[in-house]
């Protein structure tokens, strides 16, 4: 108990001593502070977050549609580019991983295809699960032929 009181006295005196060292020509720096109840600034911040989320959602939907269109038209490089753009919005959908994986598979990049199918499977996409099984069967058949 005595040590605790003594420690508190020492800390308080050090703090007081540090404040006493400000000379007559020194000026105290006023730190900017925000009122905890400044609802105007808080509402502006929340509004900016909501607008950003809405913009990201619109971008995701735009690139998602472009990726599906490219997939349907067998434009594999466009599909990959649009899936990457959609995923960069930080919204995720297992179908996008399936589309990109299928595009990689069609281009002969089975390693990337397998990786995307696994990620799509993690997000619960049924097409990714089926495609991963089929790709593994193809790999097994190729290994057996050697």
Short mmCIF file of N, CA, C and O in Angstrom, two decimals:
data_model
loop_
_atom_site.label_atom_id
_atom_site.label_comp_id
_atom_site.label_asym_id
_atom_site.label_seq_id
_atom_site.Cartn_x
_atom_site.Cartn_y
_atom_site.Cartn_z
N UNK A 1 0.83 -1.18 0.00
CA UNK A 1 0.00 0.00 0.00
C UNK A 1 0.87 1.25 0.00
O UNK A 1 0.60 2.20 -0.72
N UNK A 2 1.94 1.23 0.84
CA UNK A 2 2.82 2.38 0.91
C UNK A 2 3.54 2.60 -0.41
O UNK A 2 3.73 3.74 -0.85
N UNK A 3 3.93 1.50 -1.08
CA UNK A 3 4.61 1.62 -2.36
C UNK A 3 3.69 2.25 -3.41
O UNK A 3 4.10 3.06 -4.22
N UNK A 4 2.42 1.88 -3.36
CA UNK A 4 1.45 2.39 -4.32
C UNK A 4 1.25 3.90 -4.13
O UNK A 4 1.24 4.66 -5.09
N UNK A 5 1.12 4.34 -2.91
CA UNK A 5 0.95 5.76 -2.61
C UNK A 5 2.21 6.52 -3.00
O UNK A 5 2.13 7.60 -3.61
N UNK A 6 3.37 5.98 -2.66
CA UNK A 6 4.63 6.63 -2.98
C UNK A 6 4.79 6.75 -4.49
O UNK A 6 5.22 7.80 -5.00
N UNK A 7 4.43 5.71 -5.24
CA UNK A 7 4.51 5.75 -6.69
C UNK A 7 3.59 6.83 -7.26
O UNK A 7 3.98 7.58 -8.16
N UNK A 8 2.41 6.94 -6.73
CA UNK A 8 1.47 7.95 -7.20
C UNK A 8 2.00 9.35 -6.93
O UNK A 8 1.88 10.25 -7.78
N UNK A 9 2.61 9.56 -5.76
CA UNK A 9 3.17 10.88 -5.43
C UNK A 9 4.31 11.23 -6.38
O UNK A 9 4.40 12.36 -6.87
N UNK A 10 5.17 10.27 -6.67
CA UNK A 10 6.30 10.51 -7.58
C UNK A 10 5.79 10.84 -8.98
O UNK A 10 6.26 11.78 -9.61
N UNK A 11 4.83 10.07 -9.49
CA UNK A 11 4.30 10.31 -10.83
C UNK A 11 3.64 11.68 -10.90
O UNK A 11 3.84 12.43 -11.85
N UNK A 12 2.87 12.05 -9.88
CA UNK A 12 2.20 13.36 -9.87
C UNK A 12 3.21 14.49 -9.82
O UNK A 12 3.06 15.51 -10.50
N UNK A 13 4.25 14.33 -9.02
CA UNK A 13 5.25 15.40 -8.93
C UNK A 13 6.04 15.53 -10.23
O UNK A 13 6.41 16.63 -10.63
N UNK A 14 6.28 14.41 -10.93
CA UNK A 14 6.98 14.48 -12.21
C UNK A 14 6.11 15.21 -13.25
O UNK A 14 6.59 16.00 -14.04
N UNK A 15 4.84 14.94 -13.20
CA UNK A 15 3.92 15.60 -14.14
C UNK A 15 3.87 17.10 -13.85
O UNK A 15 3.91 17.92 -14.76
N UNK A 16 3.80 17.45 -12.60
CA UNK A 16 3.75 18.86 -12.21
C UNK A 16 5.07 19.54 -12.59
O UNK A 16 5.08 20.66 -13.07
N UNK A 17 6.18 18.83 -12.40
CA UNK A 17 7.48 19.39 -12.74
C UNK A 17 7.61 19.64 -14.23
O UNK A 17 8.18 20.62 -14.66
N UNK A 18 7.06 18.74 -15.03
CA UNK A 18 7.14 18.91 -16.48
C UNK A 18 6.32 20.12 -16.91
O UNK A 18 6.71 20.86 -17.80
N UNK A 19 5.22 20.37 -16.25
CA UNK A 19 4.39 21.52 -16.60
C UNK A 19 5.06 22.82 -16.14
O UNK A 19 4.90 23.84 -16.77
N UNK A 20 5.82 22.74 -15.08
CA UNK A 20 6.46 23.94 -14.55
C UNK A 20 7.62 24.40 -15.42
O UNK A 20 8.07 25.52 -15.29
N UNK A 21 8.10 23.56 -16.34
CA UNK A 21 9.24 23.93 -17.15
C UNK A 21 8.87 24.83 -18.33
O UNK A 21 9.73 25.28 -19.05
N UNK A 22 7.60 25.10 -18.56
CA UNK A 22 7.21 25.99 -19.64
C UNK A 22 7.57 27.41 -19.23
O UNK A 22 7.17 27.90 -18.19
N UNK A 23 8.39 28.04 -20.06
CA UNK A 23 8.86 29.39 -19.75
C UNK A 23 7.87 30.45 -20.16
O UNK A 23 6.84 30.18 -20.79
N UNK A 24 8.17 31.72 -19.83
CA UNK A 24 7.24 32.81 -20.14
C UNK A 24 7.11 33.04 -21.64
O UNK A 24 6.12 33.61 -22.10
N UNK A 25 8.11 32.65 -22.41
CA UNK A 25 8.04 32.88 -23.87
C UNK A 25 7.54 31.66 -24.63
O UNK A 25 7.40 31.71 -25.84
N UNK A 26 7.34 30.57 -23.92
CA UNK A 26 6.81 29.37 -24.55
C UNK A 26 5.28 29.46 -24.60
O UNK A 26 4.66 30.05 -23.72
N UNK A 27 4.73 28.92 -25.62
CA UNK A 27 3.27 28.89 -25.67
C UNK A 27 2.81 27.44 -25.72
O UNK A 27 3.44 26.60 -26.36
N UNK A 28 1.75 27.18 -25.08
CA UNK A 28 1.21 25.82 -25.07
C UNK A 28 0.55 25.56 -26.41
O UNK A 28 -0.04 26.43 -27.02
N UNK A 29 0.70 24.36 -26.88
CA UNK A 29 0.10 23.98 -28.15
C UNK A 29 -1.31 23.48 -27.88
O UNK A 29 -1.51 22.61 -27.03
N UNK A 30 -2.25 24.05 -28.57
CA UNK A 30 -3.64 23.61 -28.43
C UNK A 30 -3.88 22.44 -29.39
O UNK A 30 -3.77 22.62 -30.60
N UNK A 31 -4.15 21.30 -28.85
CA UNK A 31 -4.40 20.12 -29.67
C UNK A 31 -5.85 20.17 -30.15
O UNK A 31 -6.74 20.49 -29.38
N UNK A 32 -6.07 19.83 -31.42
CA UNK A 32 -7.46 19.82 -31.90
C UNK A 32 -8.23 18.70 -31.22
O UNK A 32 -7.69 17.62 -30.99
N UNK A 33 -9.42 18.97 -30.89
CA UNK A 33 -10.25 17.95 -30.25
C UNK A 33 -11.62 17.97 -30.89
O UNK A 33 -12.03 18.95 -31.50
N UNK A 34 -12.32 16.88 -30.76
CA UNK A 34 -13.65 16.79 -31.32
C UNK A 34 -14.61 16.45 -30.19
O UNK A 34 -14.33 15.59 -29.36
N UNK A 35 -15.69 17.14 -30.17
CA UNK A 35 -16.71 16.87 -29.20
C UNK A 35 -17.30 15.48 -29.48
O UNK A 35 -17.59 15.14 -30.63
N UNK A 36 -17.44 14.68 -28.46
CA UNK A 36 -17.98 13.34 -28.65
C UNK A 36 -19.40 13.37 -29.19
O UNK A 36 -19.87 12.42 -29.78
N UNK A 37 -20.08 14.46 -28.97
CA UNK A 37 -21.46 14.56 -29.40
C UNK A 37 -21.61 15.42 -30.65
O UNK A 37 -22.66 15.96 -30.92
N UNK A 38 -20.54 15.55 -31.42
CA UNK A 38 -20.57 16.34 -32.65
C UNK A 38 -21.25 15.49 -33.72
O UNK A 38 -20.61 14.80 -34.50
N UNK A 39 -22.56 15.54 -33.75
CA UNK A 39 -23.32 14.67 -34.65
C UNK A 39 -23.18 15.10 -36.10
O UNK A 39 -23.33 14.27 -36.99
N UNK A 40 -22.89 16.34 -36.37
CA UNK A 40 -22.72 16.79 -37.75
C UNK A 40 -21.56 16.09 -38.42
O UNK A 40 -21.66 15.56 -39.53
N UNK A 41 -20.41 16.06 -37.74
CA UNK A 41 -19.23 15.39 -38.29
C UNK A 41 -19.45 13.88 -38.37
O UNK A 41 -19.05 13.24 -39.34
N UNK A 42 -20.09 13.33 -37.35
CA UNK A 42 -20.34 11.90 -37.34
C UNK A 42 -21.29 11.51 -38.47
O UNK A 42 -21.07 10.52 -39.16
N UNK A 43 -22.32 12.30 -38.69
CA UNK A 43 -23.26 12.01 -39.77
C UNK A 43 -22.59 12.13 -41.13
O UNK A 43 -22.87 11.36 -42.05
N UNK A 44 -21.70 13.10 -41.28
CA UNK A 44 -20.97 13.25 -42.54
C UNK A 44 -20.08 12.03 -42.78
O UNK A 44 -20.00 11.53 -43.91
N UNK A 45 -19.44 11.54 -41.74
CA UNK A 45 -18.58 10.37 -41.85
C UNK A 45 -19.39 9.13 -42.23
O UNK A 45 -19.02 8.37 -43.13
N UNK A 46 -20.51 8.95 -41.56
CA UNK A 46 -21.38 7.80 -41.84
C UNK A 46 -21.93 7.90 -43.26
O UNK A 46 -22.01 6.91 -43.98
N UNK A 47 -22.28 9.10 -43.68
CA UNK A 47 -22.78 9.30 -45.04
C UNK A 47 -21.72 8.96 -46.08
O UNK A 47 -22.01 8.35 -47.11
N UNK A 48 -20.48 9.36 -45.81
CA UNK A 48 -19.38 9.05 -46.73
C UNK A 48 -19.15 7.54 -46.81
O UNK A 48 -18.91 7.00 -47.89
N UNK A 49 -19.22 6.85 -45.68
CA UNK A 49 -19.06 5.39 -45.67
C UNK A 49 -20.17 4.71 -46.47
O UNK A 49 -19.92 3.80 -47.25
N UNK A 50 -21.39 5.19 -46.29
CA UNK A 50 -22.53 4.60 -47.01
C UNK A 50 -22.40 4.84 -48.51
O UNK A 50 -22.67 3.94 -49.31
N UNK A 51 -21.96 6.03 -48.89
CA UNK A 51 -21.79 6.34 -50.32
C UNK A 51 -20.69 5.47 -50.93
O UNK A 51 -20.83 4.99 -52.06
N UNK A 52 -19.62 5.27 -50.19
CA UNK A 52 -18.53 4.43 -50.68
C UNK A 52 -18.99 2.98 -50.84
O UNK A 52 -18.68 2.34 -51.85
N UNK A 53 -19.74 2.48 -49.87
CA UNK A 53 -20.24 1.11 -49.96
C UNK A 53 -21.19 0.95 -51.15
O UNK A 53 -21.13 -0.05 -51.86
N UNK A 54 -22.03 1.94 -51.37
CA UNK A 54 -22.97 1.89 -52.50
C UNK A 54 -22.21 1.91 -53.83
O UNK A 54 -22.53 1.16 -54.76
N UNK A 55 -21.18 2.75 -53.92
CA UNK A 55 -20.37 2.83 -55.14
C UNK A 55 -19.66 1.50 -55.41
O UNK A 55 -19.62 1.02 -56.54
N UNK A 56 -19.10 0.90 -54.35
CA UNK A 56 -18.43 -0.40 -54.51
C UNK A 56 -19.41 -1.48 -54.95
O UNK A 56 -19.10 -2.32 -55.79
N UNK A 57 -20.61 -1.45 -54.40
CA UNK A 57 -21.64 -2.41 -54.76
C UNK A 57 -22.03 -2.27 -56.22
O UNK A 57 -22.18 -3.27 -56.95
N UNK A 58 -22.17 -1.05 -56.70
CA UNK A 58 -22.51 -0.81 -58.10
C UNK A 58 -21.38 -1.29 -59.01
O UNK A 58 -21.65 -1.90 -60.06
N UNK A 59 -20.14 -1.02 -58.62
CA UNK A 59 -19.00 -1.48 -59.42
C UNK A 59 -18.96 -3.00 -59.47
O UNK A 59 -18.70 -3.60 -60.52
N UNK A 60 -19.21 -3.64 -58.33
CA UNK A 60 -19.22 -5.11 -58.28
C UNK A 60 -20.26 -5.66 -59.25
O UNK A 60 -19.96 -6.55 -60.04
N UNK A 61 -21.48 -5.14 -59.18
CA UNK A 61 -22.54 -5.62 -60.05
C UNK A 61 -22.23 -5.38 -61.52
O UNK A 61 -22.52 -6.23 -62.37
N UNK A 62 -21.62 -4.25 -61.83
CA UNK A 62 -21.25 -3.92 -63.20
C UNK A 62 -20.24 -4.93 -63.75
O UNK A 62 -20.43 -5.52 -64.82
N UNK A 63 -19.16 -5.16 -63.00
CA UNK A 63 -18.13 -6.09 -63.46
C UNK A 63 -18.60 -7.54 -63.42
O UNK A 63 -18.17 -8.36 -64.22
N UNK A 64 -19.48 -7.87 -62.49
CA UNK A 64 -20.05 -9.21 -62.42
C UNK A 64 -20.80 -9.51 -63.72
O UNK A 64 -20.62 -10.57 -64.32
N UNK A 65 -21.63 -8.55 -64.16
CA UNK A 65 -22.39 -8.72 -65.40
C UNK A 65 -21.45 -8.84 -66.59
O UNK A 65 -21.65 -9.70 -67.46
N UNK A 66 -20.42 -8.01 -66.64
CA UNK A 66 -19.45 -8.10 -67.74
C UNK A 66 -18.74 -9.45 -67.75
O UNK A 66 -18.48 -10.03 -68.81
N UNK A 67 -18.41 -9.96 -66.57
CA UNK A 67 -17.73 -11.26 -66.47
C UNK A 67 -18.63 -12.38 -66.97
O UNK A 67 -18.18 -13.27 -67.70
N UNK A 68 -19.90 -12.34 -66.59
CA UNK A 68 -20.85 -13.37 -67.05
C UNK A 68 -21.03 -13.29 -68.56
O UNK A 68 -21.05 -14.31 -69.25
N UNK A 69 -21.15 -12.07 -69.08
CA UNK A 69 -21.28 -11.90 -70.54
C UNK A 69 -20.06 -12.46 -71.27
O UNK A 69 -20.20 -13.16 -72.28
N UNK A 70 -18.87 -12.15 -70.78
CA UNK A 70 -17.64 -12.64 -71.41
C UNK A 70 -17.57 -14.16 -71.34
O UNK A 70 -17.16 -14.82 -72.29
N UNK A 71 -17.98 -14.73 -70.21
CA UNK A 71 -18.01 -16.18 -70.04
C UNK A 71 -18.95 -16.83 -71.06
O UNK A 71 -18.59 -17.82 -71.70
N UNK A 72 -20.13 -16.25 -71.22
CA UNK A 72 -21.12 -16.81 -72.15
C UNK A 72 -20.66 -16.71 -73.60
O UNK A 72 -21.08 -17.52 -74.44
N UNK A 73 -19.82 -15.74 -73.89
CA UNK A 73 -19.34 -15.54 -75.26
C UNK A 73 -17.94 -16.13 -75.49
O UNK A 73 -17.31 -15.85 -76.51
N UNK A 74 -17.45 -16.92 -74.55
CA UNK A 74 -16.15 -17.58 -74.64
C UNK A 74 -14.99 -16.60 -74.82
O UNK A 74 -13.99 -16.91 -75.47
N UNK A 75 -15.09 -15.44 -74.22
CA UNK A 75 -13.99 -14.47 -74.24
C UNK A 75 -13.27 -14.61 -72.90
O UNK A 75 -13.56 -13.90 -71.94
N UNK A 76 -12.33 -15.53 -72.85
CA UNK A 76 -11.73 -15.94 -71.58
C UNK A 76 -10.88 -14.84 -70.93
O UNK A 76 -10.95 -14.65 -69.72
N UNK A 77 -10.10 -14.13 -71.72
CA UNK A 77 -9.26 -13.07 -71.13
C UNK A 77 -10.12 -11.94 -70.57
O UNK A 77 -9.82 -11.40 -69.50
N UNK A 78 -11.19 -11.60 -71.27
CA UNK A 78 -12.10 -10.57 -70.77
C UNK A 78 -12.79 -11.04 -69.49
O UNK A 78 -13.00 -10.26 -68.56
N UNK A 79 -13.16 -12.32 -69.46
CA UNK A 79 -13.81 -12.87 -68.27
C UNK A 79 -12.88 -12.76 -67.06
O UNK A 79 -13.30 -12.32 -65.99
N UNK A 80 -11.62 -13.13 -67.25
CA UNK A 80 -10.65 -13.06 -66.15
C UNK A 80 -10.47 -11.62 -65.68
O UNK A 80 -10.49 -11.33 -64.48
N UNK A 81 -10.32 -10.70 -66.63
CA UNK A 81 -10.12 -9.30 -66.28
C UNK A 81 -11.33 -8.74 -65.51
O UNK A 81 -11.18 -8.05 -64.50
N UNK A 82 -12.54 -9.08 -65.97
CA UNK A 82 -13.73 -8.57 -65.30
C UNK A 82 -13.96 -9.20 -63.94
O UNK A 82 -14.43 -8.53 -63.01
N UNK A 83 -13.64 -10.47 -63.80
CA UNK A 83 -13.74 -11.11 -62.48
C UNK A 83 -12.75 -10.45 -61.52
O UNK A 83 -13.11 -10.14 -60.37
N UNK A 84 -11.53 -10.20 -61.98
CA UNK A 84 -10.54 -9.53 -61.12
C UNK A 84 -11.04 -8.15 -60.69
O UNK A 84 -10.88 -7.76 -59.53
N UNK A 85 -11.65 -7.42 -61.60
CA UNK A 85 -12.19 -6.09 -61.28
C UNK A 85 -13.33 -6.20 -60.27
O UNK A 85 -13.42 -5.40 -59.34
N UNK A 86 -14.19 -7.18 -60.45
CA UNK A 86 -15.31 -7.36 -59.52
C UNK A 86 -14.81 -7.72 -58.13
O UNK A 86 -15.28 -7.19 -57.12
N UNK A 87 -13.82 -8.60 -58.07
CA UNK A 87 -13.29 -9.02 -56.77
C UNK A 87 -12.50 -7.91 -56.08
O UNK A 87 -12.37 -7.90 -54.86
N UNK A 88 -11.97 -6.97 -56.86
CA UNK A 88 -11.21 -5.87 -56.26
C UNK A 88 -12.11 -4.92 -55.47
O UNK A 88 -11.61 -4.10 -54.70
N UNK A 89 -13.43 -5.03 -55.63
CA UNK A 89 -14.35 -4.20 -54.86
C UNK A 89 -14.56 -4.74 -53.45
O UNK A 89 -15.26 -4.15 -52.66
N UNK A 90 -13.97 -5.88 -53.17
CA UNK A 90 -14.04 -6.56 -51.88
C UNK A 90 -15.41 -7.14 -51.58
O UNK A 90 -15.77 -7.36 -50.43
N UNK A 91 -16.19 -7.38 -52.64
CA UNK A 91 -17.39 -8.19 -52.54
C UNK A 91 -17.04 -9.52 -53.17
O UNK A 91 -16.28 -9.57 -54.14
N UNK A 92 -17.57 -10.60 -52.63
CA UNK A 92 -17.16 -11.92 -53.10
C UNK A 92 -18.38 -12.76 -53.45
O UNK A 92 -19.42 -12.65 -52.82
N UNK A 93 -18.21 -13.58 -54.46
CA UNK A 93 -19.26 -14.49 -54.88
C UNK A 93 -18.57 -15.72 -55.45
O UNK A 93 -17.66 -15.60 -56.27
N UNK A 94 -19.00 -16.89 -55.02
CA UNK A 94 -18.39 -18.13 -55.48
C UNK A 94 -18.48 -18.32 -56.98
O UNK A 94 -17.59 -18.91 -57.60
N UNK A 95 -19.55 -17.81 -57.60
CA UNK A 95 -19.73 -17.95 -59.04
C UNK A 95 -18.60 -17.25 -59.80
O UNK A 95 -18.16 -17.72 -60.85
N UNK A 96 -18.12 -16.13 -59.28
CA UNK A 96 -17.02 -15.42 -59.95
C UNK A 96 -15.76 -16.29 -59.98
O UNK A 96 -15.04 -16.31 -60.97
N UNK A 97 -15.51 -16.98 -58.90
CA UNK A 97 -14.35 -17.86 -58.86
C UNK A 97 -14.52 -19.02 -59.84
O UNK A 97 -13.56 -19.47 -60.46
N UNK A 98 -15.75 -19.50 -59.98
CA UNK A 98 -16.00 -20.55 -60.97
C UNK A 98 -15.73 -20.02 -62.37
O UNK A 98 -15.06 -20.69 -63.18
N UNK A 99 -16.23 -18.83 -62.68
CA UNK A 99 -16.05 -18.26 -64.02
C UNK A 99 -14.57 -18.09 -64.33
O UNK A 99 -14.09 -18.47 -65.40
N UNK A 100 -13.83 -17.52 -63.38
CA UNK A 100 -12.40 -17.31 -63.62
C UNK A 100 -11.66 -18.64 -63.71
O UNK A 100 -10.79 -18.83 -64.57
N UNK A 101 -12.03 -19.60 -62.87
CA UNK A 101 -11.41 -20.92 -62.93
C UNK A 101 -11.68 -21.60 -64.25
O UNK A 101 -10.78 -22.20 -64.85
N UNK A 102 -12.91 -21.50 -64.74
CA UNK A 102 -13.24 -22.12 -66.02
C UNK A 102 -12.48 -21.46 -67.16
O UNK A 102 -12.01 -22.14 -68.08
N UNK A 103 -12.36 -20.13 -67.08
CA UNK A 103 -11.59 -19.42 -68.11
C UNK A 103 -10.13 -19.87 -68.09
O UNK A 103 -9.54 -20.13 -69.15
N UNK A 104 -9.56 -19.99 -66.89
CA UNK A 104 -8.18 -20.49 -66.80
C UNK A 104 -8.07 -21.90 -67.36
O UNK A 104 -7.11 -22.24 -68.06
N UNK A 105 -9.06 -22.73 -67.05
CA UNK A 105 -9.03 -24.10 -67.54
C UNK A 105 -9.07 -24.13 -69.08
O UNK A 105 -8.33 -24.89 -69.71
N UNK A 106 -9.90 -23.28 -69.66
CA UNK A 106 -10.00 -23.23 -71.13
C UNK A 106 -8.71 -22.72 -71.75
O UNK A 106 -8.39 -23.09 -72.89
N UNK A 107 -7.98 -21.90 -71.03
CA UNK A 107 -6.70 -21.37 -71.53
C UNK A 107 -5.53 -22.31 -71.22
O UNK A 107 -4.39 -22.03 -71.59
N UNK A 108 -5.81 -23.41 -70.52
CA UNK A 108 -4.77 -24.40 -70.25
C UNK A 108 -4.02 -24.19 -68.95
O UNK A 108 -3.07 -24.89 -68.65
N UNK A 109 -4.44 -23.22 -68.15
CA UNK A 109 -3.78 -22.95 -66.87
C UNK A 109 -4.55 -23.69 -65.77
O UNK A 109 -5.33 -23.09 -65.03
N UNK A 110 -4.32 -24.98 -65.67
CA UNK A 110 -5.08 -25.81 -64.73
C UNK A 110 -4.75 -25.52 -63.28
O UNK A 110 -5.58 -25.68 -62.40
N UNK A 111 -3.53 -25.08 -63.02
CA UNK A 111 -3.13 -24.79 -61.64
C UNK A 111 -3.98 -23.64 -61.08
O UNK A 111 -4.52 -23.73 -59.97
N UNK A 112 -4.10 -22.56 -61.85
CA UNK A 112 -4.92 -21.41 -61.41
C UNK A 112 -6.40 -21.79 -61.37
O UNK A 112 -7.14 -21.33 -60.50
N UNK A 113 -6.82 -22.62 -62.33
CA UNK A 113 -8.22 -23.06 -62.36
C UNK A 113 -8.57 -23.82 -61.09
O UNK A 113 -9.60 -23.58 -60.46
N UNK A 114 -7.67 -24.72 -60.72
CA UNK A 114 -7.90 -25.53 -59.52
C UNK A 114 -7.97 -24.64 -58.27
O UNK A 114 -8.82 -24.84 -57.41
N UNK A 115 -7.10 -23.65 -58.22
CA UNK A 115 -7.08 -22.73 -57.08
C UNK A 115 -8.41 -21.97 -56.99
O UNK A 115 -8.99 -21.83 -55.91
N UNK A 116 -8.90 -21.48 -58.14
CA UNK A 116 -10.17 -20.74 -58.14
C UNK A 116 -11.35 -21.64 -57.83
O UNK A 116 -12.28 -21.24 -57.12
N UNK A 117 -11.33 -22.86 -58.32
CA UNK A 117 -12.42 -23.79 -58.01
C UNK A 117 -12.47 -24.08 -56.51
O UNK A 117 -13.54 -24.16 -55.92
N UNK A 118 -11.30 -24.22 -55.91
CA UNK A 118 -11.25 -24.46 -54.45
C UNK A 118 -11.80 -23.27 -53.69
O UNK A 118 -12.53 -23.43 -52.71
N UNK A 119 -11.47 -22.06 -54.14
CA UNK A 119 -12.00 -20.86 -53.47
C UNK A 119 -13.50 -20.77 -53.68
O UNK A 119 -14.24 -20.43 -52.74
N UNK A 120 -13.97 -21.05 -54.89
CA UNK A 120 -15.41 -21.06 -55.15
C UNK A 120 -16.13 -22.08 -54.29
O UNK A 120 -17.23 -21.84 -53.78
N UNK A 121 -15.49 -23.24 -54.09
CA UNK A 121 -16.05 -24.28 -53.23
C UNK A 121 -16.16 -23.78 -51.79
O UNK A 121 -17.15 -24.03 -51.11
N UNK A 122 -15.14 -23.03 -51.36
CA UNK A 122 -15.15 -22.47 -50.01
C UNK A 122 -16.34 -21.52 -49.82
O UNK A 122 -16.93 -21.47 -48.74
N UNK A 123 -16.71 -20.80 -50.89
CA UNK A 123 -17.85 -19.89 -50.82
C UNK A 123 -19.18 -20.61 -51.11
O UNK A 123 -20.22 -19.97 -51.16
N UNK A 124 -19.13 -21.92 -51.31
CA UNK A 124 -20.34 -22.70 -51.45
C UNK A 124 -20.94 -22.74 -52.84
O UNK A 124 -22.12 -23.06 -52.99
N UNK A 125 -20.15 -22.46 -53.86
CA UNK A 125 -20.66 -22.49 -55.23
C UNK A 125 -20.69 -23.93 -55.74
O UNK A 125 -19.66 -24.60 -55.79
N UNK A 126 -21.87 -24.40 -56.12
CA UNK A 126 -22.02 -25.80 -56.55
C UNK A 126 -21.30 -26.08 -57.86
O UNK A 126 -20.82 -27.19 -58.09
N UNK A 127 -21.22 -25.09 -58.75
CA UNK A 127 -20.52 -25.29 -60.02
C UNK A 127 -19.02 -25.47 -59.79
O UNK A 127 -18.37 -26.24 -60.49
N UNK A 128 -18.49 -24.74 -58.83
CA UNK A 128 -17.06 -24.87 -58.51
C UNK A 128 -16.75 -26.26 -57.96
O UNK A 128 -15.72 -26.84 -58.27
N UNK A 129 -17.66 -26.77 -57.14
CA UNK A 129 -17.46 -28.11 -56.56
C UNK A 129 -17.42 -29.16 -57.68
O UNK A 129 -16.52 -30.01 -57.73
N UNK A 130 -18.38 -29.07 -58.59
CA UNK A 130 -18.44 -30.02 -59.70
C UNK A 130 -17.23 -29.88 -60.63
O UNK A 130 -16.64 -30.87 -61.06
N UNK A 131 -16.86 -28.64 -60.93
CA UNK A 131 -15.73 -28.39 -61.82
C UNK A 131 -14.42 -28.88 -61.20
O UNK A 131 -13.56 -29.42 -61.90
N UNK A 132 -14.27 -28.70 -59.89
CA UNK A 132 -13.06 -29.18 -59.21
C UNK A 132 -12.98 -30.70 -59.30
O UNK A 132 -11.91 -31.25 -59.59
N UNK A 133 -14.09 -31.38 -59.08
CA UNK A 133 -14.10 -32.84 -59.20
C UNK A 133 -13.73 -33.27 -60.62
O UNK A 133 -12.93 -34.20 -60.81
N UNK A 134 -14.30 -32.62 -61.62
CA UNK A 134 -14.01 -32.97 -63.02
C UNK A 134 -12.54 -32.71 -63.37
O UNK A 134 -11.92 -33.51 -64.07
N UNK A 135 -12.01 -31.59 -62.88
CA UNK A 135 -10.61 -31.27 -63.16
C UNK A 135 -9.68 -32.30 -62.52
O UNK A 135 -8.70 -32.73 -63.12
N UNK A 136 -10.00 -32.71 -61.31
CA UNK A 136 -9.18 -33.71 -60.64
C UNK A 136 -9.25 -35.06 -61.37
O UNK A 136 -8.25 -35.77 -61.46
N UNK A 137 -10.42 -35.38 -61.92
CA UNK A 137 -10.54 -36.61 -62.71
C UNK A 137 -9.70 -36.53 -63.98
O UNK A 137 -9.05 -37.50 -64.37
N UNK A 138 -9.70 -35.37 -64.63
CA UNK A 138 -8.88 -35.18 -65.83
C UNK A 138 -7.40 -35.33 -65.49
O UNK A 138 -6.66 -36.00 -66.22
N UNK A 139 -6.97 -34.71 -64.39
CA UNK A 139 -5.57 -34.81 -63.99
C UNK A 139 -5.19 -36.26 -63.69
O UNK A 139 -4.11 -36.72 -64.06
N UNK A 140 -6.10 -36.98 -63.03
CA UNK A 140 -5.83 -38.37 -62.70
C UNK A 140 -5.72 -39.22 -63.97
O UNK A 140 -4.83 -40.07 -64.10
N UNK A 141 -6.62 -38.97 -64.94
CA UNK A 141 -6.59 -39.72 -66.20
C UNK A 141 -5.29 -39.45 -66.95
O UNK A 141 -4.70 -40.38 -67.54
N UNK A 142 -4.82 -38.23 -66.94
CA UNK A 142 -3.56 -37.88 -67.62
C UNK A 142 -2.39 -38.57 -66.93
O UNK A 142 -1.49 -39.09 -67.60
N UNK A 143 -2.38 -38.58 -65.60
CA UNK A 143 -1.31 -39.25 -64.87
C UNK A 143 -1.29 -40.75 -65.16
O UNK A 143 -0.24 -41.36 -65.27
N UNK A 144 -2.47 -41.36 -65.28
CA UNK A 144 -2.54 -42.80 -65.54
C UNK A 144 -2.09 -43.15 -66.95
O UNK A 144 -1.64 -44.25 -67.20
N UNK A 145 -2.26 -42.20 -67.88
CA UNK A 145 -1.86 -42.45 -69.26
C UNK A 145 -0.34 -42.43 -69.42
O UNK A 145 0.20 -43.02 -70.35
N UNK A 146 0.35 -41.80 -68.52
CA UNK A 146 1.82 -41.68 -68.62
C UNK A 146 2.51 -42.93 -68.25
O UNK A 146 2.35 -43.83 -67.72
#
